[in-house]
Short mmCIF file of C-alpha atoms in Angstrom, two decimals:
data_model
loop_
_atom_site.label_atom_id
_atom_site.label_comp_id
_atom_site.label_asym_id
_atom_site.label_seq_id
_atom_site.Cartn_x
_atom_site.Cartn_y
_atom_site.Cartn_z
CA MET A 1 98.73 -24.51 -201.94
CA GLU A 2 98.49 -25.19 -198.42
CA ASN A 3 101.51 -27.07 -198.46
CA ILE A 4 103.80 -25.27 -200.37
CA LEU A 5 102.67 -22.16 -198.22
CA VAL A 6 104.04 -24.37 -195.44
CA LEU A 7 106.66 -25.27 -196.56
CA CYS A 8 108.21 -21.70 -197.66
CA LEU A 9 107.31 -20.84 -193.91
CA LEU A 10 109.27 -23.41 -192.45
CA LEU A 11 112.25 -22.23 -195.67
CA LEU A 12 111.84 -18.70 -193.85
CA SER A 13 111.51 -19.74 -190.19
CA VAL A 14 115.08 -21.47 -190.16
CA SER A 15 116.86 -19.04 -192.89
CA VAL A 16 117.11 -16.52 -190.52
CA ALA A 17 118.46 -18.43 -187.44
CA THR A 18 121.61 -18.51 -186.33
CA SER A 19 123.20 -22.01 -185.59
CA GLN A 20 125.59 -23.79 -187.80
CA SER A 21 123.65 -27.37 -187.83
CA VAL A 22 120.43 -25.56 -188.09
CA ILE A 23 121.67 -23.16 -191.52
CA ASP A 24 123.23 -26.62 -192.89
CA SER A 25 119.93 -28.44 -192.30
CA ALA A 26 118.13 -25.58 -194.39
CA THR A 27 120.48 -25.61 -197.03
CA PHE A 28 120.29 -29.33 -197.74
CA LEU A 29 116.51 -28.97 -197.39
CA ARG A 30 116.28 -25.61 -200.22
CA CYS A 31 118.76 -28.19 -201.90
CA ILE A 32 115.75 -30.79 -201.56
CA VAL A 33 113.23 -28.89 -203.19
CA ARG A 34 115.34 -26.78 -205.99
CA GLN A 35 116.18 -30.81 -207.08
CA GLY A 36 112.36 -31.43 -207.12
CA LEU A 37 111.03 -33.87 -205.11
CA ASN A 38 108.85 -36.21 -206.97
CA PRO A 39 106.00 -35.56 -205.76
CA PRO A 40 106.77 -32.09 -204.99
CA ASP A 41 103.97 -31.28 -202.25
CA GLN A 42 105.53 -34.72 -200.24
CA THR A 43 108.42 -32.49 -199.09
CA SER A 44 107.21 -31.57 -195.77
CA GLU A 45 106.44 -34.96 -194.75
CA VAL A 46 109.59 -36.48 -196.21
CA THR A 47 112.33 -34.70 -195.09
CA TYR A 48 112.78 -34.12 -191.53
CA ILE A 49 115.03 -31.37 -190.67
CA PRO A 50 116.24 -30.48 -186.62
CA THR A 51 113.27 -27.55 -186.51
CA ASN A 52 110.80 -29.67 -187.22
CA SER A 53 108.58 -30.88 -184.27
CA SER A 54 108.25 -34.41 -185.55
CA PHE A 55 112.89 -34.88 -186.49
CA THR A 56 113.42 -36.32 -183.16
CA THR A 57 110.08 -39.01 -182.88
CA VAL A 58 111.02 -39.49 -187.20
CA LEU A 59 115.71 -40.22 -185.81
CA ARG A 60 115.06 -41.93 -182.95
CA ARG A 61 112.15 -44.53 -184.12
CA ARG A 62 115.06 -46.97 -185.43
CA ILE A 63 118.08 -46.64 -182.84
CA PRO A 64 118.29 -49.10 -180.42
CA ASN A 65 121.13 -48.27 -178.70
CA LEU A 66 121.11 -46.49 -176.17
CA ARG A 67 124.96 -45.17 -176.44
CA PHE A 68 123.97 -43.44 -180.39
CA ASP A 69 120.75 -42.07 -178.19
CA LYS A 70 121.97 -39.09 -176.23
CA PRO A 71 122.27 -35.67 -175.69
CA THR A 72 125.60 -35.05 -177.29
CA SER A 73 125.28 -37.63 -179.86
CA PRO A 74 125.70 -35.98 -183.71
CA LYS A 75 122.25 -35.28 -185.42
CA PRO A 76 121.83 -35.65 -188.79
CA LEU A 77 121.09 -32.62 -190.92
CA ALA A 78 118.19 -34.37 -191.91
CA VAL A 79 116.39 -37.38 -191.69
CA VAL A 80 114.82 -38.34 -195.62
CA THR A 81 111.44 -40.83 -195.12
CA VAL A 82 112.30 -41.73 -199.16
CA LYS A 83 108.98 -42.90 -200.60
CA ASN A 84 110.04 -44.71 -203.81
CA TRP A 85 112.74 -44.86 -205.63
CA SER A 86 112.71 -41.52 -207.22
CA GLN A 87 113.59 -39.39 -204.59
CA ILE A 88 116.52 -42.36 -203.42
CA GLY A 89 117.88 -40.29 -206.41
CA THR A 90 116.65 -36.88 -205.65
CA ALA A 91 119.06 -37.46 -202.10
CA LEU A 92 121.88 -38.43 -203.53
CA ALA A 93 121.58 -35.46 -205.83
CA CYS A 94 122.31 -33.17 -202.78
CA SER A 95 124.64 -35.36 -200.82
CA ARG A 96 126.52 -34.61 -203.86
CA GLU A 97 125.74 -31.72 -205.05
CA LEU A 98 126.14 -29.97 -200.86
CA SER A 99 129.57 -32.50 -200.91
CA VAL A 100 127.08 -34.01 -197.14
CA GLN A 101 127.86 -37.55 -196.51
CA VAL A 102 124.86 -39.90 -196.13
CA ARG A 103 124.42 -42.69 -193.68
CA ILE A 104 121.25 -45.48 -194.54
CA ARG A 105 119.38 -46.92 -192.55
CA SER A 106 116.98 -50.18 -192.68
CA GLY A 107 116.52 -51.37 -188.70
CA GLY A 108 119.28 -49.49 -187.07
CA HIS A 109 120.77 -52.08 -185.58
CA ASP A 110 124.30 -50.98 -186.79
CA PHE A 111 126.05 -52.12 -182.93
CA GLU A 112 128.07 -49.05 -183.53
CA GLY A 113 125.12 -46.27 -184.61
CA LEU A 114 126.53 -46.34 -188.20
CA SER A 115 123.48 -46.15 -189.85
CA TYR A 116 122.31 -43.10 -188.51
CA THR A 117 125.46 -41.18 -186.72
CA SER A 118 128.76 -39.56 -188.14
CA THR A 119 131.25 -37.59 -187.01
CA VAL A 120 131.05 -35.44 -190.38
CA PRO A 121 127.93 -32.97 -191.38
CA PHE A 122 126.37 -35.54 -192.85
CA PHE A 123 122.29 -36.96 -193.89
CA VAL A 124 120.58 -40.62 -193.55
CA ILE A 125 118.07 -42.08 -195.78
CA ASP A 126 115.57 -43.70 -193.55
CA MET A 127 114.23 -46.72 -195.41
CA PHE A 128 111.22 -47.10 -193.04
CA ASN A 129 108.76 -47.21 -195.76
CA PHE A 130 110.34 -49.58 -198.53
CA ARG A 131 108.53 -52.74 -197.15
CA SER A 132 107.16 -54.13 -199.75
CA ILE A 133 107.15 -58.15 -198.57
CA ASP A 134 105.56 -60.80 -201.63
CA VAL A 135 105.30 -64.21 -201.49
CA ASN A 136 105.84 -66.60 -204.10
CA LEU A 137 104.72 -70.43 -203.34
CA THR A 138 104.77 -71.55 -206.88
CA GLU A 139 108.14 -70.18 -207.37
CA GLY A 140 109.26 -70.89 -203.69
CA THR A 141 111.01 -66.82 -203.73
CA ALA A 142 109.54 -63.96 -201.81
CA TRP A 143 111.05 -60.40 -202.47
CA VAL A 144 111.44 -58.47 -199.69
CA ASP A 145 111.63 -54.40 -199.94
CA SER A 146 115.36 -53.69 -197.28
CA GLY A 147 113.32 -51.52 -195.10
CA ALA A 148 110.82 -54.86 -194.05
CA THR A 149 112.33 -56.04 -190.57
CA ILE A 150 112.56 -60.36 -190.61
CA GLY A 151 109.98 -60.27 -188.20
CA GLU A 152 107.99 -58.85 -190.76
CA LEU A 153 109.43 -61.26 -193.66
CA TYR A 154 108.56 -63.96 -191.31
CA TYR A 155 104.74 -63.35 -190.54
CA ARG A 156 104.07 -62.64 -194.34
CA ILE A 157 105.63 -66.26 -194.75
CA ALA A 158 103.89 -67.94 -192.17
CA GLU A 159 100.06 -66.37 -193.40
CA LYS A 160 100.67 -67.95 -196.87
CA THR A 161 102.43 -71.49 -195.73
CA ASN A 162 103.22 -73.82 -193.13
CA VAL A 163 106.17 -75.60 -194.37
CA PHE A 164 108.23 -72.43 -195.69
CA GLY A 165 110.35 -70.57 -194.28
CA PHE A 166 113.80 -68.62 -194.09
CA PRO A 167 117.09 -69.06 -192.21
CA ALA A 168 117.48 -65.13 -191.11
CA GLY A 169 117.80 -63.28 -187.52
CA LEU A 170 116.84 -63.99 -183.87
CA THR A 171 116.23 -60.06 -183.19
CA PRO A 172 112.52 -59.44 -185.64
CA THR A 173 112.74 -55.84 -185.67
CA LEU A 174 116.20 -56.47 -187.35
CA GLY A 175 116.20 -54.24 -190.77
CA VAL A 176 116.60 -57.19 -193.83
CA GLY A 177 118.91 -53.99 -196.26
CA GLY A 178 121.57 -54.21 -192.81
CA HIS A 179 121.17 -58.16 -191.94
CA PHE A 180 121.11 -59.58 -194.98
CA SER A 181 123.80 -57.72 -196.56
CA GLY A 182 126.59 -58.20 -193.83
CA GLY A 183 125.25 -62.05 -194.11
CA GLY A 184 122.59 -62.71 -191.76
CA TYR A 185 123.49 -65.41 -188.97
CA GLY A 186 120.48 -67.28 -188.22
CA THR A 187 118.97 -71.22 -186.15
CA MET A 188 119.07 -73.11 -189.78
CA MET A 189 122.18 -72.40 -190.91
CA ARG A 190 123.45 -75.62 -190.33
CA LYS A 191 120.45 -77.22 -192.22
CA TYR A 192 120.48 -74.37 -195.01
CA GLY A 193 123.75 -71.11 -194.15
CA LEU A 194 123.09 -67.83 -194.30
CA SER A 195 120.18 -66.00 -194.88
CA VAL A 196 123.21 -64.09 -198.02
CA ASP A 197 123.34 -68.69 -199.54
CA ASN A 198 119.59 -68.51 -199.86
CA VAL A 199 119.41 -64.52 -202.12
CA VAL A 200 118.77 -64.99 -205.64
CA GLY A 201 118.54 -61.60 -206.62
CA SER A 202 118.60 -57.68 -205.20
CA GLY A 203 118.38 -54.12 -206.44
CA ILE A 204 119.94 -51.14 -205.70
CA ILE A 205 120.24 -47.05 -206.26
CA ASP A 206 124.61 -46.32 -207.46
CA SER A 207 125.70 -42.71 -206.21
CA ASN A 208 124.45 -41.01 -209.29
CA GLY A 209 121.06 -42.30 -208.93
CA ASN A 210 120.96 -44.65 -211.41
CA ILE A 211 118.97 -48.13 -210.58
CA TYR A 212 120.19 -51.48 -210.68
CA THR A 213 116.44 -53.57 -210.83
CA ASP A 214 118.12 -57.29 -210.79
CA ARG A 215 121.08 -59.43 -211.03
CA VAL A 216 121.54 -58.82 -214.74
CA SER A 217 121.81 -55.63 -214.90
CA MET A 218 123.58 -54.73 -211.67
CA GLY A 219 126.42 -57.68 -212.68
CA GLU A 220 127.60 -60.57 -210.48
CA ASP A 221 130.67 -59.54 -208.94
CA LEU A 222 128.56 -55.92 -207.63
CA PHE A 223 126.12 -58.80 -206.68
CA TRP A 224 128.41 -61.12 -205.08
CA ALA A 225 129.77 -58.09 -202.96
CA ILE A 226 126.47 -56.85 -201.38
CA ARG A 227 125.67 -60.71 -200.25
CA GLY A 228 127.98 -60.71 -196.75
CA GLY A 229 130.20 -57.47 -198.18
CA GLY A 230 127.90 -54.66 -196.43
CA ALA A 231 125.78 -53.36 -199.14
CA ALA A 232 126.27 -49.37 -197.73
CA SER A 233 130.00 -49.49 -199.40
CA PHE A 234 127.34 -49.68 -202.55
CA GLY A 235 124.78 -48.44 -202.80
CA ILE A 236 121.47 -48.34 -201.03
CA VAL A 237 120.40 -51.37 -201.63
CA LEU A 238 116.24 -51.81 -202.21
CA GLY A 239 115.51 -54.60 -201.50
CA TYR A 240 116.07 -58.86 -201.37
CA ARG A 241 114.95 -61.69 -203.62
CA ILE A 242 115.17 -64.92 -202.02
CA ARG A 243 115.15 -68.63 -201.89
CA LEU A 244 112.51 -69.42 -199.45
CA VAL A 245 113.47 -73.34 -197.45
CA PRO A 246 111.18 -76.28 -196.67
CA VAL A 247 110.84 -76.42 -193.48
CA PRO A 248 108.40 -79.14 -191.17
CA GLU A 249 105.06 -78.54 -189.86
CA ARG A 250 106.35 -79.10 -186.69
CA VAL A 251 109.15 -78.24 -185.32
CA THR A 252 110.83 -78.90 -181.52
CA VAL A 253 112.40 -76.48 -179.47
CA PHE A 254 114.15 -76.57 -176.32
CA THR A 255 116.59 -75.49 -173.19
CA VAL A 256 118.26 -77.26 -170.48
CA GLY A 257 120.18 -73.87 -167.70
CA LYS A 258 123.09 -75.68 -165.48
CA THR A 259 125.24 -73.58 -163.34
CA VAL A 260 129.06 -74.76 -163.25
CA GLY A 261 128.00 -76.58 -159.50
CA GLU A 262 125.39 -78.29 -161.36
CA GLY A 263 128.42 -79.33 -164.02
CA ALA A 264 128.43 -76.67 -166.71
CA LEU A 265 132.15 -77.55 -167.33
CA ASP A 266 131.53 -81.15 -168.69
CA LEU A 267 128.45 -80.31 -170.38
CA ILE A 268 130.58 -77.10 -172.23
CA MET A 269 133.49 -79.69 -172.83
CA LYS A 270 130.94 -81.75 -174.13
CA TRP A 271 129.03 -79.46 -175.89
CA GLN A 272 132.53 -78.28 -178.42
CA SER A 273 132.04 -81.42 -180.00
CA PHE A 274 128.91 -82.03 -180.45
CA ALA A 275 126.76 -78.52 -182.20
CA PRO A 276 128.85 -78.48 -184.90
CA SER A 277 129.59 -81.96 -185.72
CA THR A 278 125.66 -83.49 -184.92
CA ASP A 279 122.37 -83.90 -187.77
CA ARG A 280 122.52 -80.92 -189.67
CA ASN A 281 118.31 -80.28 -188.89
CA MET A 282 119.70 -79.24 -184.88
CA PHE A 283 121.22 -76.37 -183.40
CA VAL A 284 121.70 -75.92 -180.19
CA LYS A 285 123.22 -72.57 -178.80
CA LEU A 286 125.40 -72.27 -175.76
CA SER A 287 124.52 -69.17 -173.90
CA LEU A 288 126.94 -67.90 -170.66
CA THR A 289 125.70 -65.85 -167.78
CA ILE A 290 126.35 -64.25 -164.67
CA VAL A 291 123.48 -65.90 -162.12
CA ASN A 292 123.47 -65.76 -157.95
CA GLY A 293 124.81 -68.91 -156.83
CA THR A 294 123.88 -71.02 -153.61
CA LYS A 295 126.09 -68.32 -150.71
CA PRO A 296 125.08 -64.86 -149.83
CA GLY A 297 126.50 -62.51 -152.33
CA GLU A 298 128.40 -65.59 -154.97
CA LYS A 299 128.52 -65.60 -158.22
CA THR A 300 128.40 -68.26 -160.92
CA VAL A 301 127.72 -68.96 -164.18
CA LEU A 302 124.72 -70.69 -166.24
CA ALA A 303 125.53 -72.13 -168.97
CA SER A 304 121.94 -72.63 -171.01
CA PHE A 305 122.14 -75.47 -173.79
CA ILE A 306 119.29 -73.57 -175.85
CA GLY A 307 118.05 -75.31 -178.93
CA MET A 308 115.99 -76.33 -182.17
CA TYR A 309 115.34 -79.22 -184.13
CA LEU A 310 113.82 -79.56 -187.90
CA GLY A 311 111.31 -82.59 -186.50
CA GLY A 312 109.67 -83.79 -183.78
CA SER A 313 110.44 -84.74 -180.37
CA SER A 314 111.12 -87.96 -180.33
CA LYS A 315 113.41 -87.73 -183.55
CA THR A 316 114.90 -84.66 -181.46
CA LEU A 317 115.13 -87.34 -178.34
CA ASN A 318 117.09 -90.24 -180.68
CA VAL A 319 119.08 -87.45 -181.94
CA MET A 320 120.00 -85.68 -178.77
CA ASN A 321 120.51 -89.23 -176.77
CA ARG A 322 122.65 -90.24 -179.49
CA ASP A 323 125.02 -87.03 -179.59
CA PHE A 324 124.39 -85.80 -176.47
CA PRO A 325 123.10 -88.40 -173.67
CA GLU A 326 125.50 -85.75 -171.07
CA LEU A 327 123.40 -83.18 -171.17
CA LYS A 328 119.92 -85.94 -169.89
CA LEU A 329 117.07 -84.15 -172.84
CA LYS A 330 113.74 -84.88 -171.03
CA ARG A 331 110.95 -84.70 -173.10
CA THR A 332 109.23 -82.86 -170.71
CA ASP A 333 111.97 -79.96 -171.80
CA CYS A 334 110.99 -80.24 -175.27
CA THR A 335 107.78 -78.41 -177.17
CA GLU A 336 106.33 -79.00 -180.56
CA MET A 337 105.33 -75.99 -182.57
CA ARG A 338 105.74 -74.64 -186.05
CA TRP A 339 108.25 -73.00 -187.18
CA ILE A 340 106.73 -69.35 -186.91
CA ASP A 341 106.11 -70.10 -183.33
CA SER A 342 109.60 -70.72 -183.21
CA VAL A 343 110.57 -66.82 -184.32
CA LEU A 344 108.91 -66.36 -181.54
CA PHE A 345 111.12 -68.57 -179.15
CA TRP A 346 114.03 -67.95 -179.98
CA ALA A 347 113.02 -64.09 -179.42
CA GLY A 348 112.35 -65.01 -175.78
CA TYR A 349 108.23 -64.06 -176.58
CA PRO A 350 106.16 -66.65 -173.68
CA ILE A 351 104.77 -70.01 -176.15
CA GLY A 352 101.62 -68.88 -177.01
CA THR A 353 102.02 -64.90 -178.24
CA PRO A 354 100.30 -64.51 -181.22
CA THR A 355 102.29 -64.43 -184.52
CA SER A 356 100.67 -61.01 -184.95
CA VAL A 357 103.56 -59.00 -182.61
CA LEU A 358 105.94 -59.75 -185.57
CA LEU A 359 104.88 -56.73 -187.27
CA ASP A 360 105.21 -54.08 -184.47
CA THR A 361 109.04 -52.57 -185.87
CA THR A 362 109.00 -50.34 -182.18
CA VAL A 363 112.69 -51.74 -180.84
CA ALA A 364 111.37 -51.75 -176.60
CA ASN A 365 113.53 -52.13 -173.35
CA LYS A 366 116.39 -50.28 -175.95
CA LEU A 367 119.42 -50.10 -173.94
CA PHE A 368 122.89 -49.38 -173.95
CA MET A 369 124.83 -52.05 -175.29
CA LYS A 370 128.53 -52.98 -176.55
CA ARG A 371 129.03 -55.95 -179.20
CA LYS A 372 132.85 -57.72 -180.28
CA SER A 373 133.35 -61.27 -181.73
CA ASP A 374 135.31 -64.30 -182.43
CA TYR A 375 135.46 -68.12 -184.26
CA VAL A 376 136.83 -70.71 -182.30
CA LYS A 377 138.38 -73.67 -184.54
CA GLN A 378 140.03 -75.83 -181.92
CA PRO A 379 137.94 -77.32 -178.36
CA ILE A 380 138.80 -75.36 -175.90
CA SER A 381 140.39 -77.56 -173.59
CA ARG A 382 139.09 -78.02 -170.38
CA THR A 383 141.51 -75.74 -168.09
CA GLY A 384 140.76 -73.23 -170.76
CA LEU A 385 136.73 -73.31 -170.15
CA ASP A 386 137.49 -73.22 -166.33
CA LEU A 387 139.63 -70.21 -166.32
CA ILE A 388 136.81 -68.89 -168.82
CA LEU A 389 134.34 -69.33 -166.62
CA LYS A 390 136.07 -68.31 -163.64
CA LYS A 391 137.19 -64.74 -165.58
CA LEU A 392 133.35 -63.93 -166.53
CA VAL A 393 132.47 -63.84 -163.04
CA GLN A 394 134.96 -61.56 -162.46
CA VAL A 395 133.96 -59.36 -165.18
CA GLU A 396 130.92 -59.92 -164.44
CA LYS A 397 129.01 -57.94 -166.40
CA VAL A 398 130.03 -59.72 -170.36
CA GLU A 399 127.57 -62.70 -171.62
CA MET A 400 128.23 -64.67 -174.39
CA ASN A 401 127.04 -66.40 -176.80
CA TRP A 402 128.15 -69.10 -178.66
CA ASN A 403 126.78 -70.27 -182.09
CA PRO A 404 127.34 -73.61 -183.71
CA CYS A 405 129.00 -73.56 -187.21
CA GLY A 406 129.27 -77.16 -189.56
CA GLY A 407 126.31 -78.67 -191.30
CA ARG A 408 126.01 -76.70 -194.56
CA MET A 409 128.25 -73.66 -193.44
CA GLY A 410 130.79 -75.86 -194.02
CA GLU A 411 129.77 -77.01 -197.11
CA ILE A 412 129.86 -73.74 -198.75
CA THR A 413 133.14 -72.96 -200.36
CA SER A 414 134.59 -69.45 -198.22
CA SER A 415 134.80 -67.35 -201.40
CA ARG A 416 131.10 -67.79 -203.17
CA THR A 417 129.88 -64.66 -200.46
CA PRO A 418 132.04 -62.05 -198.89
CA PHE A 419 131.36 -64.24 -196.14
CA ALA A 420 134.07 -65.83 -194.95
CA HIS A 421 134.28 -67.76 -191.90
CA ARG A 422 132.92 -71.05 -193.03
CA ALA A 423 134.66 -74.57 -192.83
CA GLY A 424 137.13 -75.09 -190.33
CA ASN A 425 135.20 -73.23 -187.59
CA LEU A 426 133.67 -74.77 -184.25
CA PHE A 427 131.50 -72.18 -183.49
CA ASN A 428 131.19 -67.85 -183.67
CA ILE A 429 131.28 -66.46 -179.66
CA GLU A 430 129.11 -62.97 -179.55
CA TYR A 431 130.14 -60.71 -176.51
CA LEU A 432 127.37 -58.70 -175.42
CA ILE A 433 127.53 -56.08 -172.60
CA ASP A 434 124.29 -54.53 -171.81
CA TRP A 435 123.35 -51.88 -169.18
CA SER A 436 120.49 -49.04 -168.30
CA GLU A 437 122.69 -46.96 -166.20
CA ALA A 438 122.82 -43.23 -168.53
CA GLY A 439 126.49 -41.30 -168.22
CA ASP A 440 129.68 -41.57 -169.30
CA ALA A 441 131.93 -43.14 -166.24
CA VAL A 442 129.13 -45.94 -166.30
CA GLU A 443 130.00 -46.61 -170.61
CA LYS A 444 133.63 -45.90 -169.83
CA ASP A 445 133.47 -48.95 -167.17
CA TYR A 446 130.90 -51.01 -169.35
CA LEU A 447 132.93 -51.47 -172.49
CA SER A 448 135.77 -52.40 -170.53
CA ARG A 449 134.94 -54.89 -169.09
CA ALA A 450 133.88 -56.24 -172.89
CA ARG A 451 137.19 -55.68 -173.52
CA GLU A 452 138.98 -56.76 -170.84
CA MET A 453 136.74 -60.42 -172.02
CA HIS A 454 137.63 -60.27 -175.63
CA GLY A 455 141.41 -59.48 -174.91
CA PHE A 456 141.27 -62.27 -172.16
CA MET A 457 140.09 -65.22 -175.02
CA THR A 458 142.23 -64.24 -177.29
CA PRO A 459 144.88 -67.87 -176.97
CA TYR A 460 141.24 -69.63 -177.14
CA VAL A 461 140.36 -68.21 -180.72
CA SER A 462 141.22 -67.41 -184.36
CA SER A 463 144.04 -65.73 -185.39
CA ASN A 464 146.28 -63.85 -188.02
CA PRO A 465 143.65 -62.84 -188.79
CA ARG A 466 141.64 -62.44 -185.17
CA GLU A 467 138.42 -63.28 -187.69
CA ALA A 468 134.67 -61.12 -186.27
CA TYR A 469 131.10 -61.04 -187.90
CA LEU A 470 130.27 -57.81 -189.51
CA ASN A 471 127.05 -58.21 -188.12
CA TYR A 472 128.77 -57.71 -184.55
CA ARG A 473 129.93 -54.01 -185.40
CA ASP A 474 132.94 -53.27 -183.44
CA LEU A 475 134.87 -50.28 -184.02
CA ASP A 476 137.63 -51.25 -181.80
CA ILE A 477 138.90 -54.17 -184.17
CA GLY A 478 140.29 -51.01 -186.76
CA SER A 479 138.43 -48.19 -188.47
CA GLY A 480 139.26 -45.94 -190.96
CA GLY A 481 137.19 -42.73 -189.71
CA ASN A 482 135.49 -40.49 -192.69
CA SER A 483 138.17 -40.98 -194.78
CA THR A 484 138.87 -44.08 -195.10
CA THR A 485 142.16 -45.88 -196.91
CA TYR A 486 143.27 -49.00 -198.14
CA GLU A 487 145.68 -50.04 -195.10
CA GLY A 488 143.41 -48.35 -192.65
CA GLY A 489 140.61 -50.08 -194.46
CA LYS A 490 142.31 -53.73 -194.73
CA VAL A 491 142.82 -53.77 -190.89
CA TYR A 492 139.54 -54.39 -189.74
CA GLY A 493 138.23 -56.06 -193.43
CA ALA A 494 140.74 -58.68 -192.81
CA LYS A 495 139.22 -59.64 -189.76
CA TYR A 496 135.31 -59.19 -191.21
CA PHE A 497 136.28 -60.91 -194.92
CA LYS A 498 139.36 -62.69 -194.38
CA ASP A 499 141.37 -63.07 -198.59
CA ASN A 500 137.84 -61.61 -199.75
CA PHE A 501 138.99 -58.33 -199.09
CA GLU A 502 141.09 -57.75 -201.97
CA ARG A 503 138.08 -58.85 -204.24
CA LEU A 504 135.50 -56.34 -202.40
CA VAL A 505 138.18 -53.82 -202.45
CA ASN A 506 138.43 -54.46 -206.49
CA ILE A 507 134.55 -54.46 -206.84
CA LYS A 508 135.22 -51.08 -204.97
CA SER A 509 136.97 -49.28 -206.62
CA ILE A 510 135.06 -50.09 -210.20
CA TYR A 511 131.79 -49.72 -208.77
CA ASP A 512 132.12 -46.09 -206.59
CA GLU A 513 135.83 -45.04 -207.71
CA ILE A 514 135.21 -42.07 -205.83
CA ASN A 515 134.87 -43.24 -202.34
CA PHE A 516 131.12 -41.70 -201.92
CA TRP A 517 129.31 -44.74 -199.86
CA ARG A 518 132.01 -44.39 -196.89
CA ASN A 519 131.98 -44.63 -192.77
CA GLU A 520 133.58 -45.86 -190.26
CA GLN A 521 134.14 -49.35 -191.87
CA SER A 522 133.31 -48.96 -195.16
CA ILE A 523 135.57 -50.54 -198.16
CA PRO A 524 137.97 -49.00 -199.09
CA VAL A 525 138.83 -48.21 -202.88
CA ARG A 526 142.84 -48.91 -203.97
CA LYS A 527 145.14 -46.14 -204.48
#
């Protein structure tokens, strides 16, 4: 009775407000009440509108990118922190009734904020409470809810075994729902492929609130689409059933950094042929950052070769001395550890950090961020590399991660999942630019630098189309606005999915012919 009284008072107080956004929020809340949340007494603790004192806290809980956490950033009419499948259906009913767009948030790591912002009236379905993880060692599988983070998934696997793991990303706070549905890069992708290559089942809710609990009920086409095609274009994924992969009891990690003055150029030249072709148990990422040079005021590029081998240090040294002797890797550079501890290493935690830190879903050290991506199919010449390193110094604020392909990635056909960047790619490039200073002028400057560096790389990367990775979301490569058309969607769709874009459109046109699930880079329907 007390909860109902509080809810009535809340509705009364909202209804007398004059702000259009608050009135719309009140209308949405009344719809939730009228549709009937199950159980009814959870309405006020599940549905947060701007007049609720906890609204800002709940909204900001999973916004890691400060570009979309400004006073001027569009705010949702409500954040619905659903606790069961029925509540998702109620929220979707109000979306249909009020013609209000819905955004789905798992971890909130969409680099363009598409899971929690929009330029039209919208609300957010936050999957934060869907965090169940069930590891079944007998079957060698696990079910993981879409609101869980990959850090939580890693922890729960390691809680039960030291000889199984899962190939997924480096940032522990990534939400499973978004990360998996876009592909899922990771340090074991040369051995086992992407996250989606190891997904064997899923569950999804369509725009009418119909629940499909397995791949049989949803159909193979829809199951194909949500494994790399961006699930937010097709429904709300409840979770994924994944196949665990074997890992050795000990893995070996290392980091070797060299500046341009220390011979970085020659090492990068060799890395291009070594990294995609070496033993598939080996993953060596190349990170290019700007550091101070030897002279006052001088800047130079530091090339960091960050690696992991699925095995002990002796075998690591054997492989490196055979395939990349120029790096001169030493035993003192290597550290053996459990696979779960390597997760912390890749996330930037000091060696020895307790694995329980993976259960912390809080995003620390929030920054303003922009990401872009590319794929490289031919080795870049020495002259080209020299020009790239000089351009990085000139642009100054941009960093680059070069992630090697090859191994298992080259064996999986480009049509097996929507993720099409398979054989023929040497490495993927992630452009990173982060800053902490607020202000429109500052943001414009940083974004300009990122675009300048990306533009400079045009002669060295894929073309027709210039391919991009969906999980490094970039609206610069094309945006359909809030009413994506086929022609508009094809601009970015061909870059993200290549030939798979057409199949995604066909599936979208069957399962969501009214284009209910849409955002600035969603899959369009065919008209």
